[in-house]
Amino acid sequence: MTRSTFRIALGATAATAALAFAAPVMAQEATGADEILVTAQRNNQTKVTSGGNVGVFGTKAAEDIPFNIRSYNEALILNQQPDSLGEVLENDPTVRTALGFGIAGEVFVIRGFDLSSDDVGFDGLYGITPRQIVAPELVSSVQVINGASAFLNGAAPGGSGIGGSVNILPKKAERDMIRATLGYTSASHISGAVDIARRFGTNQEWGLRINGSARRGDIAIDDEFHSSYVLGATLDYNNGPLRAALNLNYQRLNQTYWRGQVGIGGVIPRVPDADTNYSQPWSQILTKDYFGTFSVEYDLSDAAMLYAKVGARDGREDQTTAGITVNDPATGAATGSGSYVPREDNNESATAGIRIKLEGGGMSHEINAGGAVSWQVNRNAFDFGANYPTNLYDPVVAPAPTPGFVGGDLDNVFPISRNRVSSVFFSDTLGLWDDRILITGGLRLQEIKTTSYSYTDGARTGGYKESAATPVLGLVVKPVEGLSLYANRIEGLVAGSTAPLTIDDGQGNNIPVVNRGQVLPPVKSTQYEVGGKLNFGRFNAGLALFRIDKPNSFVDPVTLVYGNYGTQRNKGVEITLDGEPVDGLRIISGLTFNDAKLRRTEGGVDEGNDAVGVPEVLANANVEWDLPFLPALTLVGRVVYTGKQAVDSANTLELDSWTRFDLGARYVALLGDTPLTLRFNVDNVADKRYWATAYNAFSAFGSRLLQGGPRTFKASASIEF
């Protein structure tokens, strides 16, 4: 960090504090002012919970399950003003975010394997989360489960999620509240949000939460424009044995002049200035989604519960991409390419089951049984236009390409694929020694049916219906209070991924894939994991050691056929630390070591090499400090470190490690009896320019790099009634 950069961040923090001091001090002297202040500060605390929704097992504390799970709370989202789900997951020391091939959709790399935004769960159901980008304003909690989860959640229909899963939960009325928020993100991105929650009824059994937000304007990347309009509502009922909730959401996102990945050949180019935009003004992604869920739980007795949940999503996206491939890394001379892809998705999902808790003879049994099914219909078309010259360091504005290689009906998209994933499951967790020893065994029988159609006339071109059994074995031992040791063997199963339409030849040309649009057969993986969790009362620590084997999927550079080739074996260690070791000091941190190798490759080529885009080391540290001499003021800091990573499977190219620093402050003032929270944050304080990731699921000829974001200033003010 440069001295001038530090002075900027420090001065901005001081300015925020000075603004907050201007709040009426007389109000703080009123009766109950201290209590209001303490409550507001507590509600604002950024936290991570070691537990959450563990699929078929329901909501569990971390010490009772043989898996590694964390949940990030709503206050974190409000405090950090993230633009996407990926910015929320920047807080996780085991996750890094990339982009999908040729799209703005986020890809989350967990334990060295991709989780596409298509396969992010919404309230435990697949296919309901909006594709590509999720507006965080609708979310109350983001849950991360590390490792394979085919038994826990079923097979991911989009073909990813072998290394871990992400589940987001909608907001519900936990307490009465009216909150209004105004926000600013550099360069000129303005936002406003209203969040209303009420409990009502004789026994407060009914709850209603309505929240909406609107934001628009340029972000810190030159001329890149983002807008977001979202509205969500949850009506819930909780009385006696019956609990039910209905959640409905609308999301409309627009990004223009959006900066994507950079294709390279045999040399890694120097990194452009952090805010350089080498896209084109005609590039755009416009998405519109309607989605929601309905859930019900009924207690048959104190020991048995029935549950069911259904969800649906209808989505439309129109995406125009301006790709770039560098031809001369010294001068930045590059070839640009344009494409237009309209797409519609119609998805439904449902699950139902029973949980039974039995005790007797010094033992306990927790039995889970049920079934799940999801349907996905993907309608799309494509138009790949002619190439044009541009430059990575001095971008050239080019006219929008004329229509070129076209597939499907651009004006009236028809189905390209249909998928159905169905399953039944059963598990039993045996508890011994007052549940200090928990032994879990389970089996999920799954069937994946898929049909693919021609881009030419919509005729059926292929498909399959295959079944697989995915077992789970888990052990938890709690020898002393606060210590939980665990082990698991669990398999991953995902629907086969879909062959991309084209692949970059390393010179900026989009080469059609021979079996484009074809859906591969299901892919299975096996994970072995051991670990431990330690709870000091106000501080949590976790350790996990894992190994995962998974078939590799990519486009063969010789045959241009997309398929499963060889195996990738990832071994690693995860260390997580979080909590409040002393009053007013909160920490979210962790460290991950990855060793990802290619095995059983075609003809032994690249055998034993490092897998592309999997960093050797990841580290995060988030710190919040409530100043003891000024308890209304909280200082915030975050450091994100990503180690070296291979750029190509031959391991001739490697990205350097990078470190990013973020700083901020939060102050709570009182306007009468009403708390006002002022926030100011600076992401990438040093304006560091760096290649963030080389991860790319469809690499064949060249590699693709994603640049990290520039220094970004964020400010917001929230008033809560």
XYZ file of C-alpha atoms in Angstrom:
721
model
C 0.000 0.000 0.000
C 1.418 3.379 -0.949
C 1.665 6.201 1.587
C -0.652 8.422 -0.465
C -3.234 5.655 -0.754
C -3.137 5.134 2.993
C -3.655 8.853 3.572
C -6.682 8.794 1.242
C -8.269 5.865 3.106
C -7.471 7.338 6.521
C -8.796 10.749 5.539
C -12.007 9.258 4.173
C -12.515 7.285 7.371
C -11.992 10.421 9.464
C -14.442 12.328 7.281
C -17.084 9.684 7.917
C -16.529 9.847 11.655
C -16.678 13.658 11.594
C -19.984 13.517 9.750
C -21.369 11.127 12.324
C -20.294 13.369 15.213
C -22.616 16.018 13.815
C -25.616 13.886 14.894
C -27.534 15.386 17.832
C -25.655 14.532 20.983
C -28.523 15.566 23.244
C -30.547 12.605 22.040
C -27.831 10.226 23.255
C -28.282 11.580 26.762
C -31.959 10.707 26.802
C -33.291 7.791 28.837
C -32.646 4.473 27.077
C -30.252 5.990 24.540
C -27.440 3.643 25.523
C -29.724 0.634 25.143
C -30.837 1.766 21.687
C -27.222 2.281 20.667
C -26.131 -1.138 21.929
C -29.039 -2.835 20.126
C -28.239 -1.041 16.873
C -24.567 -1.976 17.116
C -25.482 -5.603 17.804
C -27.791 -5.732 14.780
C -24.999 -4.272 12.628
C -22.365 -6.842 13.575
C -20.877 -8.796 10.695
C -20.873 -12.463 11.654
C -20.407 -15.961 10.338
C -22.251 -18.901 11.889
C -20.701 -22.365 12.003
C -23.829 -24.200 10.957
C -26.876 -23.889 8.756
C -29.196 -25.825 6.474
C -27.545 -29.184 5.720
C -29.894 -30.436 3.013
C -31.905 -33.483 4.056
C -30.656 -33.194 7.653
C -32.271 -29.772 8.090
C -30.752 -26.955 10.132
C -27.883 -28.204 12.282
C -25.155 -26.827 14.499
C -21.669 -27.370 13.100
C -20.552 -29.628 15.953
C -23.309 -32.168 15.167
C -22.503 -32.818 11.504
C -19.544 -34.468 9.729
C -19.240 -31.632 7.181
C -17.670 -28.179 6.923
C -20.387 -25.490 6.754
C -20.538 -21.722 7.348
C -23.322 -19.129 7.073
C -22.754 -15.404 6.412
C -25.383 -13.105 7.911
C -27.597 -10.329 6.585
C -25.640 -7.613 8.416
C -22.519 -8.504 6.419
C -24.418 -7.948 3.177
C -25.833 -4.625 4.364
C -22.469 -3.385 5.640
C -20.388 -4.300 2.590
C -22.828 -3.223 -0.178
C -21.940 -6.130 -2.500
C -22.978 -5.902 -6.142
C -23.301 -9.674 -6.532
C -23.183 -12.972 -4.680
C -19.507 -13.286 -5.628
C -18.677 -10.174 -3.614
C -20.336 -11.745 -0.565
C -18.236 -14.896 -0.987
C -15.046 -12.812 -1.096
C -15.263 -13.147 2.690
C -14.804 -16.916 2.548
C -11.222 -18.248 2.785
C -12.132 -21.382 0.811
C -13.887 -19.745 -2.172
C -12.738 -17.665 -5.135
C -14.941 -16.238 -7.909
C -14.415 -16.476 -11.670
C -16.696 -15.936 -14.679
C -18.298 -18.496 -16.943
C -17.038 -18.841 -20.508
C -18.251 -15.885 -22.576
C -20.837 -14.784 -20.008
C -21.152 -12.447 -17.039
C -22.372 -15.314 -14.867
C -20.293 -15.951 -11.764
C -18.493 -19.242 -11.122
C -17.440 -20.086 -7.568
C -14.319 -22.209 -7.198
C -14.592 -24.367 -4.054
C -11.926 -26.930 -3.247
C -10.600 -26.380 -6.759
C -13.836 -27.279 -8.582
C -16.419 -25.003 -10.134
C -19.894 -24.210 -8.857
C -21.806 -22.319 -11.529
C -24.406 -19.739 -10.594
C -26.978 -22.091 -12.197
C -26.350 -24.572 -9.371
C -26.618 -22.227 -6.393
C -29.467 -23.390 -4.183
C -32.335 -21.136 -3.125
C -33.850 -22.131 0.214
C -32.567 -25.647 -0.411
C -33.935 -26.056 -3.963
C -31.994 -26.203 -7.238
C -32.944 -24.205 -10.325
C -34.733 -21.399 -8.459
C -31.834 -18.967 -8.037
C -31.529 -16.466 -10.908
C -28.949 -17.551 -13.465
C -25.621 -15.699 -13.858
C -26.019 -12.904 -11.247
C -27.921 -12.749 -7.953
C -28.887 -9.438 -6.324
C -27.736 -9.716 -2.670
C -30.473 -7.349 -1.450
C -32.944 -10.265 -1.458
C -30.763 -12.504 0.714
C -30.767 -12.980 4.503
C -28.006 -15.595 4.674
C -25.412 -17.174 2.369
C -24.453 -20.720 3.356
C -21.372 -22.558 2.108
C -20.926 -26.329 2.423
C -17.445 -27.482 1.456
C -17.218 -30.792 -0.344
C -19.407 -33.092 -2.385
C -23.094 -32.953 -1.494
C -24.961 -35.324 -3.812
C -26.623 -37.013 -0.850
C -27.322 -33.789 1.058
C -28.899 -31.783 -1.773
C -29.226 -34.168 -4.707
C -27.398 -33.922 -8.016
C -26.806 -30.389 -9.246
C -28.694 -30.117 -12.570
C -26.200 -27.684 -14.143
C -23.249 -30.070 -13.996
C -21.160 -28.376 -11.282
C -20.798 -28.351 -7.508
C -18.408 -31.265 -6.979
C -16.200 -29.244 -4.611
C -18.943 -27.612 -2.602
C -22.358 -25.989 -2.627
C -23.855 -22.574 -1.861
C -27.374 -22.061 -0.577
C -29.009 -18.658 -0.163
C -31.952 -17.997 2.133
C -34.641 -15.355 1.544
C -35.475 -12.733 4.141
C -38.159 -13.411 6.758
C -39.724 -11.279 9.488
C -37.684 -12.141 12.574
C -38.532 -8.850 14.347
C -40.542 -5.689 13.719
C -38.527 -3.279 11.631
C -38.662 -0.529 9.024
C -35.302 0.287 7.472
C -34.494 2.743 4.698
C -31.034 2.820 3.102
C -29.323 5.164 0.660
C -26.021 4.165 -0.891
C -23.248 5.257 -3.214
C -20.584 3.259 -5.062
C -17.915 4.906 -7.181
C -17.872 6.176 -9.841
C -21.564 7.219 -9.894
C -23.643 4.256 -8.734
C -26.578 5.349 -6.535
C -28.872 3.002 -4.609
C -31.944 3.117 -2.411
C -33.689 0.356 -0.466
C -36.648 -0.133 1.865
C -37.021 -3.172 4.126
C -40.173 -3.706 6.218
C -40.789 -6.589 8.638
C -43.763 -7.177 10.923
C -44.976 -9.957 13.223
C -48.707 -9.963 13.916
C -51.566 -12.132 15.136
C -52.681 -13.166 18.602
C -49.462 -15.049 19.262
C -47.331 -13.215 16.720
C -47.751 -16.295 14.566
C -47.853 -14.373 11.294
C -44.893 -12.613 9.754
C -44.579 -10.415 6.678
C -41.380 -9.043 5.206
C -41.254 -6.868 2.105
C -38.027 -5.457 0.768
C -37.170 -3.666 -2.431
C -34.171 -1.863 -3.824
C -33.139 0.109 -6.870
C -29.628 1.058 -7.928
C -28.076 2.353 -11.123
C -25.013 4.135 -12.431
C -21.403 3.582 -13.462
C -19.177 1.428 -11.261
C -15.423 1.923 -10.754
C -14.462 0.241 -14.059
C -14.420 2.942 -16.754
C -17.880 3.422 -18.304
C -19.246 0.098 -17.009
C -22.898 0.623 -16.074
C -24.944 -1.501 -13.685
C -28.595 -1.253 -12.711
C -30.653 -3.464 -10.444
C -34.340 -3.434 -9.490
C -35.534 -6.085 -7.047
C -38.633 -6.735 -4.983
C -39.124 -9.585 -2.534
C -41.833 -10.603 -0.073
C -42.175 -13.434 2.445
C -45.353 -14.310 4.334
C -44.814 -16.897 7.064
C -46.911 -18.631 9.711
C -45.567 -20.268 12.884
C -48.018 -21.567 15.470
C -48.041 -24.835 17.352
C -47.163 -27.794 15.151
C -47.522 -25.927 11.826
C -44.975 -23.711 10.090
C -45.362 -22.398 6.549
C -43.787 -19.711 4.361
C -44.464 -18.229 0.932
C -41.644 -16.283 -0.742
C -42.001 -14.351 -4.040
C -39.305 -12.327 -5.811
C -38.697 -10.203 -8.875
C -35.236 -9.276 -10.143
C -34.245 -7.139 -13.152
C -30.544 -6.569 -13.767
C -28.782 -4.668 -16.533
C -25.055 -4.371 -17.216
C -23.639 -2.502 -20.198
C -20.058 -2.047 -21.359
C -19.258 -4.958 -19.039
C -15.663 -6.157 -18.740
C -15.212 -9.895 -19.132
C -12.321 -12.328 -19.372
C -9.167 -11.837 -21.446
C -8.023 -14.584 -23.802
C -4.276 -15.102 -24.118
C -1.889 -17.222 -26.159
C 1.521 -18.396 -24.975
C 2.475 -15.353 -22.882
C 0.757 -13.672 -19.943
C 0.353 -9.952 -20.758
C 1.074 -7.313 -18.148
C -2.014 -6.249 -16.244
C -3.779 -3.102 -17.544
C -4.675 -0.259 -15.195
C -7.210 -1.499 -12.683
C -10.097 0.543 -14.120
C -9.326 -0.043 -17.822
C -12.362 -1.213 -19.782
C -11.415 -3.246 -22.864
C -15.027 -4.203 -23.590
C -17.348 -2.372 -26.011
C -20.220 0.072 -25.408
C -22.647 -2.260 -27.197
C -21.975 -5.171 -24.824
C -24.898 -5.786 -22.490
C -26.514 -8.358 -20.269
C -30.169 -7.817 -19.389
C -31.881 -10.352 -17.141
C -35.397 -10.566 -15.743
C -36.441 -13.255 -13.253
C -39.605 -14.179 -11.364
C -38.964 -16.820 -8.696
C -40.188 -18.057 -5.362
C -40.823 -20.944 -2.984
C -43.547 -22.310 -0.723
C -42.630 -24.481 2.265
C -44.561 -26.212 5.013
C -43.536 -28.182 8.118
C -45.847 -30.091 10.448
C -44.914 -31.721 13.745
C -46.667 -35.068 14.037
C -45.254 -35.266 17.550
C -42.260 -34.061 19.506
C -40.241 -36.732 17.691
C -41.548 -36.609 14.109
C -41.934 -33.889 11.498
C -43.302 -33.872 7.951
C -42.029 -31.240 5.511
C -42.484 -30.210 1.886
C -41.165 -27.417 -0.296
C -41.812 -26.356 -3.893
C -40.270 -23.612 -6.017
C -40.287 -22.190 -9.533
C -38.429 -19.679 -11.682
C -39.103 -18.091 -15.055
C -36.148 -16.162 -16.413
C -35.215 -14.249 -19.539
C -31.785 -12.948 -20.485
C -30.415 -11.102 -23.484
C -26.639 -11.046 -23.573
C -24.324 -9.310 -25.997
C -20.688 -10.122 -25.282
C -17.563 -8.279 -26.428
C -14.706 -10.740 -26.043
C -11.005 -9.953 -26.340
C -7.990 -12.147 -27.108
C -4.461 -10.697 -26.889
C -2.255 -11.366 -29.912
C 0.801 -9.316 -28.894
C 1.338 -9.147 -25.113
C 3.983 -6.439 -25.487
C 1.830 -3.915 -27.348
C -1.584 -5.192 -26.229
C -2.747 -5.675 -29.827
C -5.789 -7.906 -29.675
C -8.720 -9.359 -31.570
C -12.236 -8.588 -30.416
C -15.261 -10.797 -30.973
C -18.962 -10.198 -30.543
C -21.863 -12.507 -29.821
C -25.540 -12.279 -28.956
C -27.296 -15.011 -26.962
C -30.975 -14.731 -25.946
C -32.128 -17.307 -23.423
C -35.219 -18.294 -21.449
C -35.397 -20.709 -18.497
C -38.463 -22.384 -17.009
C -37.586 -24.350 -13.883
C -39.538 -26.095 -11.141
C -38.292 -27.963 -8.078
C -39.833 -29.838 -5.149
C -38.813 -31.908 -2.158
C -40.718 -33.649 0.662
C -39.843 -35.932 3.518
C -40.050 -36.912 7.158
C -37.608 -36.575 10.054
C -37.980 -38.862 13.066
C -36.058 -38.754 16.334
C -36.106 -41.918 18.467
C -34.457 -42.592 21.809
C -34.140 -45.695 23.943
C -31.695 -48.204 25.293
C -28.997 -45.590 25.716
C -29.081 -44.777 21.990
C -30.792 -42.317 19.693
C -31.796 -42.512 16.034
C -32.492 -39.593 13.721
C -34.110 -40.913 10.576
C -34.563 -38.891 7.382
C -36.522 -40.169 4.410
C -38.051 -38.470 1.388
C -37.720 -37.537 -2.243
C -36.918 -34.644 -4.548
C -37.414 -33.710 -8.180
C -36.445 -30.772 -10.386
C -37.205 -29.848 -13.983
C -35.292 -27.422 -16.212
C -36.135 -26.220 -19.718
C -33.488 -24.142 -21.491
C -34.474 -22.170 -24.594
C -31.718 -20.260 -26.358
C -30.145 -19.206 -29.644
C -26.857 -17.593 -30.663
C -25.275 -15.221 -33.158
C -21.468 -14.978 -33.385
C -20.410 -11.938 -35.395
C -17.216 -11.028 -37.214
C -13.993 -10.160 -35.388
C -12.502 -6.674 -35.109
C -9.126 -5.198 -34.014
C -8.695 -3.683 -30.555
C -6.050 -3.256 -27.847
C -5.829 -4.402 -24.239
C -4.060 -1.255 -23.012
C -5.601 1.274 -25.387
C -9.045 -0.126 -26.240
C -10.566 0.701 -29.611
C -14.304 1.359 -29.828
C -15.640 -0.814 -32.646
C -19.074 -0.927 -34.273
C -21.321 -3.786 -33.259
C -20.542 -6.840 -35.432
C -22.928 -7.763 -38.208
C -24.750 -11.110 -37.888
C -22.514 -14.082 -38.569
C -22.714 -17.691 -37.422
C -26.332 -18.086 -36.220
C -28.018 -20.982 -34.459
C -31.620 -21.249 -33.302
C -34.330 -18.615 -33.625
C -33.090 -15.301 -32.221
C -36.594 -13.820 -32.143
C -38.447 -16.801 -30.707
C -36.099 -19.123 -28.844
C -37.088 -22.777 -28.682
C -35.956 -25.566 -26.309
C -32.328 -26.667 -26.627
C -32.346 -28.930 -23.570
C -34.732 -30.413 -21.038
C -33.541 -31.970 -17.783
C -35.221 -33.847 -14.978
C -33.384 -34.889 -11.838
C -35.326 -37.051 -9.377
C -34.323 -38.975 -6.278
C -35.400 -40.768 -3.112
C -33.264 -40.816 0.002
C -32.927 -42.437 3.405
C -30.487 -41.887 6.246
C -30.087 -42.845 9.883
C -27.878 -41.076 12.400
C -27.131 -43.306 15.381
C -26.301 -41.472 18.597
C -24.260 -43.076 21.376
C -22.846 -41.835 24.685
C -25.516 -39.126 25.075
C -25.086 -38.208 21.390
C -21.387 -37.547 21.868
C -20.805 -40.159 19.163
C -22.904 -39.738 16.013
C -22.685 -42.278 13.180
C -24.484 -41.416 9.948
C -25.243 -43.695 7.030
C -27.430 -42.837 4.087
C -28.240 -43.508 0.466
C -29.838 -41.416 -2.249
C -31.080 -43.171 -5.412
C -31.044 -40.651 -8.243
C -32.207 -40.583 -11.834
C -31.099 -37.980 -14.360
C -33.013 -37.645 -17.606
C -31.914 -35.179 -20.261
C -32.909 -34.407 -23.831
C -31.033 -32.133 -26.245
C -32.374 -30.505 -29.401
C -30.913 -29.145 -32.618
C -30.197 -25.432 -33.035
C -31.221 -25.840 -36.666
C -34.834 -26.960 -36.392
C -35.425 -27.923 -32.757
C -35.444 -31.630 -33.551
C -34.304 -34.043 -30.869
C -30.607 -34.806 -31.231
C -29.847 -36.904 -28.183
C -30.382 -37.574 -24.528
C -30.210 -40.206 -21.857
C -31.846 -41.507 -18.706
C -29.394 -42.865 -16.178
C -29.562 -43.802 -12.522
C -26.960 -43.765 -9.789
C -26.738 -44.413 -6.061
C -24.807 -41.902 -3.949
C -24.061 -43.079 -0.406
C -22.799 -41.122 2.582
C -20.919 -42.279 5.657
C -20.162 -39.884 8.469
C -18.773 -39.956 11.985
C -18.804 -37.274 14.694
C -17.058 -37.721 18.039
C -17.333 -35.096 20.802
C -14.813 -36.237 23.433
C -15.036 -33.075 25.532
C -17.295 -30.042 25.653
C -16.569 -27.710 22.738
C -14.534 -30.191 20.652
C -16.024 -32.085 17.711
C -13.994 -34.486 15.553
C -15.464 -35.777 12.313
C -14.887 -37.839 9.177
C -16.931 -38.493 6.052
C -16.963 -40.378 2.816
C -19.456 -38.871 0.415
C -19.950 -38.995 -3.330
C -20.736 -36.200 -5.706
C -23.100 -36.586 -8.640
C -23.938 -33.918 -11.175
C -25.832 -33.911 -14.419
C -23.366 -33.925 -17.264
C -22.294 -30.463 -18.335
C -23.351 -29.030 -21.686
C -20.857 -28.659 -24.522
C -20.177 -24.967 -25.261
C -21.233 -23.463 -28.569
C -17.734 -22.343 -29.533
C -14.213 -22.208 -28.154
C -11.591 -19.503 -28.559
C -8.677 -20.725 -30.703
C -6.214 -18.472 -28.895
C -6.255 -15.937 -31.743
C -9.632 -14.395 -31.004
C -11.590 -16.655 -33.360
C -14.697 -18.498 -32.163
C -14.356 -22.066 -33.428
C -17.589 -24.113 -33.359
C -17.491 -27.142 -31.073
C -18.394 -30.345 -32.924
C -20.937 -31.540 -30.352
C -22.104 -28.083 -29.252
C -25.174 -28.199 -27.054
C -24.715 -31.888 -26.258
C -25.236 -32.834 -22.614
C -22.663 -35.279 -21.270
C -23.576 -38.286 -19.093
C -23.710 -37.790 -15.305
C -20.390 -37.376 -13.519
C -19.580 -38.963 -10.159
C -16.827 -38.052 -7.730
C -15.621 -39.397 -4.408
C -14.565 -37.361 -1.389
C -12.760 -38.392 1.778
C -12.551 -35.844 4.587
C -11.452 -35.697 8.216
C -11.465 -32.680 10.483
C -12.233 -31.049 13.774
C -14.221 -28.122 15.158
C -13.406 -26.250 18.344
C -15.778 -23.894 20.143
C -14.213 -21.703 22.827
C -17.582 -20.163 23.691
C -16.953 -16.880 21.903
C -14.490 -18.126 19.310
C -14.706 -20.970 16.757
C -11.953 -22.827 14.938
C -12.164 -25.491 12.254
C -9.753 -27.834 10.478
C -10.548 -30.008 7.455
C -8.355 -32.305 5.349
C -9.901 -33.559 2.109
C -9.332 -35.462 -1.117
C -11.671 -35.376 -4.124
C -11.372 -37.270 -7.435
C -13.440 -36.045 -10.395
C -13.451 -36.707 -14.180
C -12.273 -33.710 -16.217
C -14.549 -32.103 -18.828
C -13.172 -29.901 -21.610
C -12.926 -29.445 -25.383
C -10.268 -31.601 -27.025
C -8.073 -29.171 -29.049
C -7.571 -31.734 -31.820
C -11.038 -33.214 -32.334
C -12.983 -30.147 -31.066
C -15.235 -32.557 -29.173
C -16.340 -31.701 -25.642
C -16.112 -34.659 -23.285
C -14.792 -36.200 -20.081
C -11.020 -36.716 -20.334
C -8.882 -38.023 -17.473
C -9.265 -37.185 -13.798
C -8.482 -34.286 -11.511
C -7.482 -35.087 -7.936
C -7.621 -32.253 -5.425
C -6.131 -32.609 -1.951
C -6.109 -29.854 0.591
C -6.334 -28.424 4.079
C -8.826 -25.801 5.270
C -8.433 -23.788 8.475
C -11.179 -21.383 9.606
C -11.317 -19.007 12.574
C -14.189 -16.740 13.564
C -15.775 -15.155 16.586
C -15.335 -12.376 19.138
C -12.266 -13.293 21.210
C -12.602 -10.090 23.268
C -15.493 -7.665 23.592
C -15.814 -5.482 20.515
C -13.279 -7.339 18.348
C -14.790 -9.676 15.735
C -12.806 -11.831 13.323
C -13.678 -13.887 10.249
C -10.566 -15.535 8.852
C -9.095 -18.671 7.400
C -6.463 -20.383 5.296
C -6.723 -22.986 2.533
C -3.965 -25.112 0.965
C -4.776 -26.787 -2.372
C -2.863 -29.446 -4.291
C -4.806 -30.069 -7.514
C -3.266 -32.518 -9.993
C -4.201 -33.937 -13.409
C -4.291 -37.744 -13.542
C -4.996 -40.457 -16.137
C -4.677 -37.920 -18.938
C -5.020 -38.834 -22.621
C -1.727 -40.421 -23.699
C -0.097 -39.276 -20.458
C 0.074 -35.681 -21.692
C 0.295 -33.250 -18.740
C 0.125 -36.173 -16.306
C 0.777 -34.964 -12.747
C 0.613 -31.273 -13.656
C -1.212 -28.664 -11.614
C -4.857 -28.116 -12.544
C -5.588 -24.778 -14.218
C -6.888 -21.926 -12.081
C -6.561 -23.610 -8.676
C -4.413 -21.454 -6.352
C -1.973 -23.202 -4.059
C -2.924 -21.019 -1.087
C -5.965 -18.905 -0.136
C -6.168 -16.668 2.913
C -8.723 -14.184 4.252
C -8.961 -12.031 7.355
C -11.907 -9.761 8.213
C -11.678 -7.655 11.354
C -14.244 -5.386 13.031
C -13.266 -3.321 16.073
C -15.740 -1.357 18.176
C -13.562 1.378 19.657
C -13.786 1.106 23.480
C -13.444 4.878 23.927
C -16.112 5.536 21.253
C -18.448 2.505 21.167
C -20.620 3.958 18.393
C -17.669 3.778 15.966
C -16.521 0.521 14.362
C -13.368 0.236 12.254
C -13.336 -2.430 9.551
C -10.502 -4.107 7.653
C -10.148 -7.031 5.285
C -7.218 -8.681 3.540
C -7.623 -11.223 0.723
C -4.659 -13.313 -0.471
C -4.598 -15.691 -3.429
C -1.512 -17.747 -4.182
C 0.088 -18.745 -7.458
C -2.012 -20.667 -9.976
C -1.381 -22.505 -13.228
C -2.655 -20.814 -16.394
C -2.349 -23.767 -18.780
C -2.438 -27.524 -18.352
C 1.164 -27.802 -19.579
C 2.152 -25.587 -16.614
C 4.308 -23.329 -18.785
C 2.404 -20.257 -17.566
C 1.651 -19.204 -14.010
C -0.144 -16.277 -12.403
C 1.616 -14.483 -9.559
C 0.076 -14.412 -6.131
C -1.860 -11.292 -5.167
C -3.005 -9.524 -2.022
C -5.832 -6.998 -1.675
C -6.578 -4.701 1.249
C -9.986 -3.201 2.097
C -10.694 -0.617 4.805
C -13.818 0.958 6.227
C -15.700 2.426 9.174
C -19.222 2.317 10.565
C -20.846 4.758 12.973
C -24.208 4.637 14.746
C -25.786 7.975 15.668
C -29.140 8.651 17.282
C -31.783 10.912 15.828
C -34.026 11.159 18.839
C -34.716 7.493 19.617
C -33.990 6.362 16.075
C -30.610 4.816 15.154
C -28.858 6.048 12.017
C -25.978 3.904 10.703
C -23.349 5.525 8.499
C -20.921 3.327 6.570
C -17.870 4.038 4.471
C -15.692 1.379 2.794
C -12.840 1.283 0.310
C -12.253 -1.968 -1.578
C -8.757 -2.452 -3.031
C -7.353 0.526 -1.140
C -4.052 0.479 -3.055
C -5.821 0.297 -6.440
C -3.750 -2.814 -7.104
C -3.951 -4.219 -10.617
C -3.770 -8.006 -10.826
C -4.995 -11.043 -12.700
C -7.435 -12.536 -10.184
C -7.970 -15.993 -11.658
C -7.191 -18.235 -14.605
C -10.071 -20.601 -13.903
C -11.938 -21.578 -17.078
C -14.082 -24.681 -17.371
C -13.873 -24.950 -21.183
C -10.165 -24.309 -21.878
C -8.836 -25.879 -25.076
C -6.420 -23.778 -27.153
C -5.594 -20.695 -25.109
C -6.312 -19.595 -21.585
C -8.568 -16.880 -20.206
C -7.789 -14.502 -17.352
C -10.078 -12.395 -15.188
C -8.787 -9.068 -13.895
C -9.457 -7.923 -10.342
C -11.586 -4.838 -9.736
C -10.171 -1.328 -9.170
C -10.270 0.768 -6.021
C -13.930 1.260 -5.177
C -15.437 3.713 -2.689
C -18.707 2.770 -1.010
C -20.889 4.764 1.362
C -24.350 4.199 2.784
C -26.725 5.501 5.429
C -29.452 3.370 7.017
C -32.164 4.572 9.360
C -34.217 2.008 11.237
C -37.568 2.582 12.900
